[in-house]
Coordinates of N, CA and C in Angstrom, one line a residue:
X1 N -70.6 104.5 -99.8 CA -70.6 104.3 -98.5 C -68.9 104.9 -98.0
X2 N -69.3 105.5 -96.6 CA -67.8 105.9 -96.2 C -67.5 104.9 -95.1
X3 N -66.2 105.0 -94.6 CA -65.5 104.0 -93.7 C -65.0 105.3 -92.3
X4 N -65.2 104.8 -90.7 CA -64.9 105.8 -89.8 C -64.0 105.2 -89.3
X5 N -63.0 105.9 -89.2 CA -61.7 105.4 -88.1 C -61.4 106.7 -87.4
X6 N -61.7 106.8 -86.3 CA -62.0 107.7 -85.0 C -60.9 107.4 -83.8
X7 N -59.9 108.3 -83.6 CA -59.4 107.5 -82.6 C -58.7 108.9 -81.4
X8 N -59.1 108.8 -80.3 CA -58.6 109.3 -79.0 C -57.7 108.8 -78.1
X9 N -56.7 109.4 -77.7 CA -55.6 108.7 -77.1 C -55.2 109.9 -76.3
X10 N -54.3 109.7 -75.2 CA -53.8 110.4 -74.2 C -52.9 109.6 -73.3
X11 N -51.3 110.0 -73.5 CA -50.4 109.2 -72.8 C -50.5 109.6 -70.9
X12 N -49.9 109.1 -70.0 CA -49.6 109.3 -69.0 C -49.1 108.8 -68.1
X13 N -48.4 109.5 -67.5 CA -47.1 108.9 -66.6 C -48.0 108.2 -65.1
X14 N -48.4 106.9 -65.8 CA -48.8 105.9 -64.9 C -48.7 104.6 -65.5
X15 N -48.8 103.8 -64.3 CA -48.5 102.2 -64.6 C -49.8 101.9 -65.6
X16 N -49.1 100.7 -66.7 CA -50.5 100.1 -67.4 C -51.7 99.9 -66.8
X17 N -51.3 99.3 -65.6 CA -52.1 98.2 -65.1 C -52.9 99.5 -64.0
X18 N -52.7 100.8 -64.0 CA -53.5 101.7 -63.1 C -54.3 102.3 -64.0
X19 N -54.2 102.2 -65.3 CA -54.7 102.9 -66.4 C -56.2 101.9 -67.1
X20 N -55.3 100.7 -67.1 CA -55.9 99.4 -67.4 C -57.5 99.3 -66.5
X21 N -57.2 99.4 -64.9 CA -58.1 99.4 -64.0 C -59.3 100.3 -64.0
X22 N -58.7 101.4 -64.7 CA -60.0 102.4 -65.1 C -60.8 101.9 -66.1
X23 N -60.7 101.0 -67.1 CA -61.8 100.4 -68.2 C -62.3 99.7 -67.6
X24 N -61.9 98.9 -66.2 CA -62.8 97.8 -65.9 C -64.0 98.5 -65.0
X25 N -64.1 99.7 -65.0 CA -65.4 100.5 -64.2 C -66.6 101.0 -65.1
X26 N -65.8 100.8 -66.2 CA -66.7 101.4 -67.3 C -68.5 100.6 -66.6
X27 N -69.0 101.5 -66.7 CA -70.9 100.7 -66.6 C -71.3 100.9 -65.0
X28 N -70.1 100.5 -64.1 CA -70.2 100.2 -63.2 C -70.7 101.5 -62.2
X29 N -71.4 101.4 -61.0 CA -71.5 102.5 -60.1 C -70.3 103.3 -59.4
X30 N -69.1 102.9 -59.6 CA -67.8 103.5 -59.7 C -67.3 103.6 -60.8
X31 N -68.0 103.9 -62.0 CA -67.5 104.4 -63.1 C -66.3 105.5 -63.1
X32 N -65.2 105.5 -63.5 CA -63.7 106.5 -63.5 C -63.9 107.2 -64.9
X33 N -64.5 106.7 -66.0 CA -64.1 106.8 -67.1 C -65.1 107.8 -67.4
X34 N -66.2 107.1 -67.4 CA -67.7 107.6 -68.5 C -68.0 109.1 -67.6
X35 N -68.2 110.1 -68.6 CA -68.9 111.3 -68.0 C -70.0 111.4 -67.2
X36 N -70.4 112.3 -66.3 CA -71.4 112.0 -65.6 C -72.7 112.9 -66.5
X37 N -72.0 113.9 -67.1 CA -73.2 114.7 -67.9 C -73.5 114.6 -69.4
X38 N -73.4 113.0 -69.8 CA -73.8 112.5 -70.8 C -74.6 111.4 -70.6
X39 N -75.2 110.8 -71.5 CA -76.4 109.5 -71.3 C -75.0 108.5 -71.0
X40 N -75.6 107.9 -69.4 CA -74.9 106.6 -68.8 C -74.7 105.9 -69.9
X41 N -73.4 104.6 -70.0 CA -73.2 103.7 -70.4 C -74.0 102.7 -69.4
X42 N -74.9 102.0 -69.5 CA -75.5 100.8 -69.0 C -75.1 99.4 -69.7
X43 N -75.1 98.4 -68.6 CA -74.8 97.0 -69.2 C -76.2 96.3 -68.5
X44 N -76.4 95.1 -69.1 CA -77.3 94.5 -68.4 C -76.8 93.2 -67.6
X45 N -75.7 93.2 -67.2 CA -74.9 92.6 -66.2 C -73.5 93.0 -66.3
X46 N -72.2 92.6 -65.0 CA -71.2 93.2 -65.5 C -70.5 92.7 -66.4
X47 N -69.2 94.0 -66.4 CA -68.3 94.0 -68.0 C -68.1 92.7 -68.0
X48 N -68.3 91.8 -69.4 CA -67.9 90.6 -69.9 C -68.4 90.7 -71.1
X49 N -67.5 89.4 -71.3 CA -67.9 89.5 -73.0 C -69.6 88.7 -73.1
X50 N -70.1 89.1 -74.2 CA -71.6 88.6 -74.1 C -72.3 89.7 -73.4
X51 N -71.7 90.4 -72.7 CA -72.6 91.1 -72.2 C -73.3 92.5 -73.0
X52 N -74.9 92.7 -72.7 CA -75.0 93.8 -73.8 C -75.4 95.1 -73.0
X53 N -75.4 96.2 -73.8 CA -75.1 97.5 -73.4 C -75.4 98.6 -74.0
X54 N -75.0 99.5 -73.4 CA -75.1 100.6 -74.7 C -75.0 102.3 -73.9
X55 N -75.0 103.5 -74.8 CA -75.0 104.8 -73.9 C -76.0 105.8 -75.4
X56 N -76.8 106.3 -74.4 CA -78.0 106.7 -75.7 C -78.6 106.0 -76.4
X57 N -78.6 106.6 -77.7 CA -79.2 105.7 -78.9 C -78.5 104.4 -79.0
X58 N -77.4 104.4 -79.1 CA -76.0 103.4 -79.4 C -76.5 102.2 -78.4
X59 N -76.3 101.0 -79.1 CA -76.2 100.1 -78.6 C -75.2 98.7 -78.9
X60 N -74.6 98.2 -78.1 CA -73.6 97.0 -78.4 C -73.8 95.5 -77.3
X61 N -72.9 95.0 -78.2 CA -72.2 93.8 -77.3 C -71.0 93.7 -77.0
X62 N -70.7 93.4 -75.6 CA -69.4 93.5 -75.6 C -68.6 91.9 -76.2
X63 N -67.8 92.2 -77.1 CA -67.2 91.0 -77.9 C -66.0 90.3 -77.5
X64 N -64.9 91.3 -76.9 CA -63.8 90.9 -76.5 C -63.4 91.8 -74.9
X65 N -62.8 91.1 -74.0 CA -62.6 91.8 -72.5 C -61.5 91.1 -72.0
X66 N -60.3 92.0 -72.1 CA -59.1 91.5 -71.4 C -59.0 92.7 -70.0
X67 N -59.6 92.0 -69.2 CA -59.9 92.9 -67.8 C -58.1 93.7 -67.5
X68 N -58.3 94.9 -67.2 CA -57.3 95.9 -66.9 C -56.3 96.1 -68.2
X69 N -56.9 95.7 -69.4 CA -56.4 96.0 -70.5 C -56.9 96.6 -71.9
X70 N -58.3 96.0 -72.2 CA -58.7 96.3 -73.5 C -60.3 95.7 -73.2
X71 N -61.3 96.6 -73.7 CA -62.3 96.0 -74.1 C -63.2 96.5 -75.5
X72 N -63.6 95.7 -76.4 CA -64.5 96.0 -77.6 C -66.0 95.8 -77.2
X73 N -66.6 96.4 -77.9 CA -67.7 96.7 -78.2 C -68.2 97.2 -79.5
X74 N -69.0 95.2 -79.8 CA -69.7 95.5 -81.2 C -70.7 96.3 -81.3
X75 N -71.2 97.0 -82.5 CA -72.1 98.0 -82.2 C -73.1 97.4 -83.3
X76 N -74.8 97.5 -82.1 CA -75.6 96.9 -82.9 C -77.0 97.6 -83.1
X77 N -76.7 99.3 -82.6 CA -77.6 99.8 -82.9 C -77.4 101.4 -83.0
X78 N -77.9 102.1 -83.4 CA -79.0 102.2 -84.4 C -78.3 101.4 -85.6
X79 N -79.6 101.0 -86.2 CA -79.4 100.1 -87.3 C -78.6 101.4 -88.6
X80 N -78.0 100.5 -89.2 CA -77.2 101.6 -90.2 C -75.4 101.9 -89.8
X81 N -75.3 101.7 -88.3 CA -74.2 101.8 -87.7 C -73.3 100.8 -87.6
X82 N -72.8 99.9 -88.3 CA -72.3 98.6 -87.9 C -70.7 99.1 -87.4
X83 N -70.2 98.3 -86.7 CA -68.5 98.5 -86.5 C -68.6 98.2 -85.2
X84 N -67.2 98.6 -84.4 CA -67.3 98.5 -82.9 C -66.1 99.9 -82.7
X85 N -66.4 99.9 -81.0 CA -65.7 100.8 -80.2 C -64.7 100.1 -79.3
X86 N -63.8 100.8 -79.2 CA -62.9 99.8 -77.7 C -62.4 100.9 -77.0
X87 N -61.9 100.5 -75.9 CA -60.8 101.1 -75.1 C -59.6 100.2 -74.9
X88 N -58.4 100.6 -75.0 CA -57.4 99.8 -74.6 C -56.1 100.6 -74.2
X89 N -55.1 100.2 -73.5 CA -54.0 100.6 -72.8 C -52.6 100.0 -73.6
X90 N -51.9 101.0 -74.2 CA -50.7 100.8 -74.7 C -49.6 100.9 -73.7
X91 N -48.8 99.9 -73.2 CA -47.4 99.8 -72.3 C -46.9 100.8 -73.0
X92 N -46.1 101.6 -72.5 CA -44.9 102.5 -73.2 C -43.6 101.9 -72.3
X93 N -44.0 101.9 -71.1 CA -42.5 101.3 -70.3 C -43.4 101.3 -69.1
X94 N -42.8 100.6 -67.8 CA -43.4 100.6 -66.2 C -44.3 101.4 -66.2
X95 N -44.0 103.0 -66.4 CA -44.1 104.0 -65.5 C -45.0 104.6 -66.6
X96 N -45.4 104.8 -67.6 CA -45.7 105.3 -68.9 C -46.6 104.4 -69.8
X97 N -47.7 105.1 -70.1 CA -48.8 104.2 -70.8 C -49.9 105.0 -71.6
X98 N -50.6 104.6 -72.4 CA -51.2 105.1 -73.3 C -52.9 104.7 -73.1
X99 N -53.9 105.5 -73.0 CA -55.2 105.1 -72.8 C -55.9 105.3 -74.1
X100 N -56.4 104.6 -75.3 CA -57.0 104.6 -76.3 C -58.6 104.6 -76.3
X101 N -59.3 105.2 -77.1 CA -60.8 104.9 -77.7 C -60.4 104.8 -79.2
X102 N -60.8 103.8 -79.7 CA -60.7 103.7 -81.2 C -62.3 103.3 -81.7
X103 N -62.9 103.9 -82.6 CA -64.1 103.6 -83.2 C -63.8 103.1 -84.8
X104 N -64.4 101.9 -85.0 CA -64.1 101.7 -86.7 C -65.7 101.4 -86.8
X105 N -66.3 102.5 -88.0 CA -67.7 101.5 -88.3 C -67.6 102.1 -90.0
X106 N -68.7 101.5 -90.2 CA -69.3 102.0 -91.6 C -70.6 102.4 -91.5
X107 N -71.2 103.7 -91.2 CA -72.6 103.8 -91.0 C -73.4 103.8 -93.0
X108 N -74.3 103.4 -92.9 CA -74.8 103.0 -94.3 C -76.0 104.3 -94.9
X109 N -76.1 104.8 -95.8 CA -77.2 105.4 -96.3 C -78.4 105.3 -95.7
X110 N -79.4 105.9 -95.4 CA -79.1 107.5 -95.3 C -78.4 108.1 -94.0
X111 N -77.9 107.5 -93.2 CA -77.0 107.2 -91.8 C -76.1 108.1 -92.4
X112 N -75.1 107.8 -93.3 CA -73.5 108.5 -93.1 C -73.4 110.0 -93.1
X113 N -74.4 110.4 -93.6 CA -74.4 112.1 -93.4 C -74.5 112.6 -91.8
X114 N -75.6 111.8 -91.1 CA -75.5 112.2 -90.0 C -74.1 112.0 -88.8
X115 N -73.4 111.0 -89.1 CA -72.1 110.8 -88.7 C -71.5 112.4 -88.7
X116 N -70.8 112.9 -89.6 CA -70.3 114.1 -89.3 C -70.6 115.5 -89.1
X117 N -72.5 115.2 -89.4 CA -73.2 116.3 -89.0 C -73.4 116.4 -87.3
X118 N -73.7 115.0 -86.7 CA -74.7 115.3 -85.5 C -73.4 114.5 -84.9
X119 N -73.3 113.1 -85.0 CA -72.4 112.0 -84.2 C -71.3 112.3 -83.9
X120 N -70.3 112.9 -84.6 CA -68.9 113.0 -84.8 C -68.7 114.2 -83.5
X121 N -69.3 115.4 -83.6 CA -69.0 116.4 -83.0 C -69.2 115.7 -81.4
X122 N -70.3 115.3 -81.3 CA -70.7 114.8 -79.7 C -69.8 113.6 -79.3
X123 N -69.4 112.9 -80.3 CA -68.8 111.6 -80.2 C -67.2 112.0 -79.3
X124 N -66.7 112.8 -80.2 CA -65.6 113.6 -80.0 C -65.4 114.3 -78.6
X125 N -66.2 114.9 -78.3 CA -66.3 115.5 -77.1 C -66.4 114.7 -75.8
X126 N -67.4 113.6 -76.1 CA -67.6 112.7 -75.1 C -66.7 112.0 -74.6
X127 N -65.3 111.4 -75.9 CA -64.6 110.8 -75.4 C -63.0 111.4 -75.1
X128 N -63.4 112.7 -75.3 CA -62.6 113.3 -75.2 C -62.6 113.8 -73.2
X129 N -63.9 113.7 -72.8 CA -63.7 114.0 -71.9 C -63.6 112.6 -71.1
X130 N -63.8 111.6 -71.6 CA -63.4 110.5 -70.9 C -62.1 110.3 -70.6
X131 N -61.3 110.4 -71.3 CA -60.0 111.0 -71.2 C -59.4 111.8 -70.2
X132 N -60.2 113.3 -69.9 CA -60.0 114.1 -68.9 C -60.1 113.6 -67.8
X133 N -61.4 112.6 -67.6 CA -61.6 111.5 -66.5 C -60.5 110.5 -65.9
X134 N -60.1 109.6 -66.8 CA -59.0 109.5 -66.6 C -57.8 110.1 -66.3
X135 N -57.3 111.0 -66.9 CA -56.3 111.9 -66.2 C -56.8 112.5 -64.8
X136 N -57.7 112.9 -64.7 CA -57.9 113.2 -63.0 C -58.1 112.3 -62.2
X137 N -58.7 110.8 -62.5 CA -58.4 109.4 -61.8 C -57.0 109.4 -61.4
X138 N -56.4 109.9 -62.2 CA -54.5 109.1 -62.2 C -53.8 110.2 -62.0
X139 N -54.2 111.7 -61.9 CA -53.6 112.8 -61.3 C -53.7 113.7 -60.8
X140 N -55.4 113.2 -60.0 CA -56.2 114.4 -59.6 C -56.2 115.5 -60.0
X141 N -56.0 116.1 -61.1 CA -56.5 117.1 -61.9 C -56.4 116.9 -63.7
X142 N -56.6 117.7 -64.2 CA -56.9 118.1 -65.8 C -56.1 119.1 -66.4
X143 N -55.0 118.8 -66.7 CA -53.8 120.2 -67.4 C -54.6 121.1 -68.2
X144 N -55.7 120.0 -69.0 CA -56.5 120.7 -70.5 C -57.7 120.4 -70.7
X145 N -58.7 120.3 -70.1 CA -59.6 120.4 -70.0 C -60.5 120.3 -71.5
X146 N -61.2 119.4 -71.8 CA -62.3 119.3 -73.3 C -63.1 120.5 -73.1
X147 N -63.5 121.3 -73.9 CA -64.5 122.4 -73.8 C -65.4 122.0 -75.2
X148 N -66.8 122.9 -74.7 CA -67.3 122.0 -75.6 C -67.9 123.3 -76.5
X149 N -67.9 123.3 -77.7 CA -68.0 124.4 -78.8 C -69.5 124.6 -78.8
X150 N -69.4 125.8 -79.9 CA -71.0 126.3 -79.4 C -71.5 125.5 -80.6
X151 N -71.3 124.5 -81.3 CA -72.0 123.7 -82.1 C -72.8 122.5 -81.5
X152 N -71.6 122.0 -80.3 CA -71.9 121.1 -79.5 C -73.0 121.5 -79.0
X153 N -72.7 122.9 -78.0 CA -73.7 123.1 -77.3 C -75.1 122.9 -77.8
X154 N -75.3 123.5 -79.1 CA -76.4 123.5 -80.1 C -77.1 122.2 -80.4
X155 N -76.2 121.4 -80.5 CA -76.6 119.7 -80.7 C -77.3 119.4 -79.4
X156 N -76.5 119.6 -78.8 CA -77.3 119.0 -77.1 C -78.2 119.7 -76.7
X157 N -78.6 120.9 -77.0 CA -79.8 121.5 -76.5 C -80.8 121.1 -77.7
X158 N -80.8 121.0 -78.9 CA -81.8 120.4 -79.8 C -82.1 118.6 -79.3
X159 N -81.0 118.0 -79.1 CA -81.3 116.6 -78.4 C -81.7 116.6 -77.2
X160 N -82.2 118.0 -76.2 CA -82.8 117.6 -75.1 C -83.9 118.1 -75.4
X161 N -84.2 118.7 -76.7 CA -85.8 119.1 -77.1 C -86.7 118.0 -77.5
X162 N -85.6 117.2 -78.4 CA -86.3 116.2 -79.3 C -86.5 115.0 -78.6
X163 N -85.4 114.7 -77.5 CA -85.2 113.2 -77.2 C -84.7 113.5 -75.7
X164 N -85.6 113.8 -75.2 CA -85.3 114.4 -73.7 C -84.7 112.9 -72.5
X165 N -85.5 112.2 -73.0 CA -85.1 111.0 -71.5 C -83.6 110.6 -72.3
X166 N -83.3 110.7 -73.6 CA -82.1 110.5 -73.6 C -80.9 111.5 -73.4
X167 N -81.3 112.8 -73.6 CA -80.5 114.2 -72.8 C -80.2 113.8 -71.0
X168 N -81.1 113.7 -70.8 CA -81.1 113.7 -69.7 C -80.4 112.5 -69.0
X169 N -80.3 111.3 -69.5 CA -79.2 110.5 -69.3 C -79.2 109.6 -67.9
X170 N -80.2 110.0 -66.9 CA -80.5 109.4 -65.8 C -81.5 108.3 -66.0
X171 N -82.3 108.6 -67.1 CA -83.6 107.9 -67.0 C -83.6 106.7 -67.1
X172 N -84.0 105.9 -66.6 CA -84.4 104.5 -66.2 C -84.7 104.0 -67.4
X173 N -85.7 104.5 -68.6 CA -86.1 104.4 -69.7 C -85.1 104.2 -70.5
X174 N -83.6 104.2 -70.3 CA -82.7 103.9 -71.3 C -81.9 102.6 -70.9
X175 N -82.5 101.6 -70.0 CA -82.3 100.4 -69.5 C -81.8 99.8 -71.1
X176 N -81.0 98.9 -70.7 CA -80.3 97.8 -72.2 C -81.4 96.9 -72.1
X177 N -81.8 96.8 -73.1 CA -82.5 95.4 -73.1 C -82.4 94.9 -74.6
X178 N -82.1 93.6 -74.7 CA -81.7 93.0 -75.8 C -83.1 91.7 -76.3
X179 N -83.0 91.5 -77.1 CA -84.0 90.0 -77.3 C -83.2 89.0 -76.7
X180 N -84.0 88.4 -76.1 CA -83.9 86.8 -75.6 C -83.5 86.1 -76.7
X181 N -82.9 85.2 -76.7 CA -81.9 84.0 -77.7 C -81.8 82.7 -77.4

């Protein structure tokens, strides 16, 4: 079994509360973090502890939430990908802060080879794009926008061909559902 620790972060000349307010928009109609050209994050209710959601084939539940500071999602699917991912703001001083996305998981066999070959390249690009969107929201521009490698473009094309409703992202068929308990 392998363990995954994957971190993407960017420092901003911005007040921590301004950066943190971006986290609060996740999954909303005014989402300022999630890139529009990826399967959207959807939740079955406004962002709060216990709310179920996901993006593409990934499903999770909000396990921790401190508005304007931090949100953690416990991964519930696909089967074999246990762990969490989170967005958090680190205050450096009154005018500087870091926005960080962290993924911690232990993919089980036979899925662990899929992490480095398929999921990681896509994951890295989408979360770098999230940081680009944060930079744009805070500064009005992006100094060094993320670029899609040829490999990522191929993965996206394969995904669009094999799972078109996930690749489109806007399909209503990707609504989050969870068992009633």
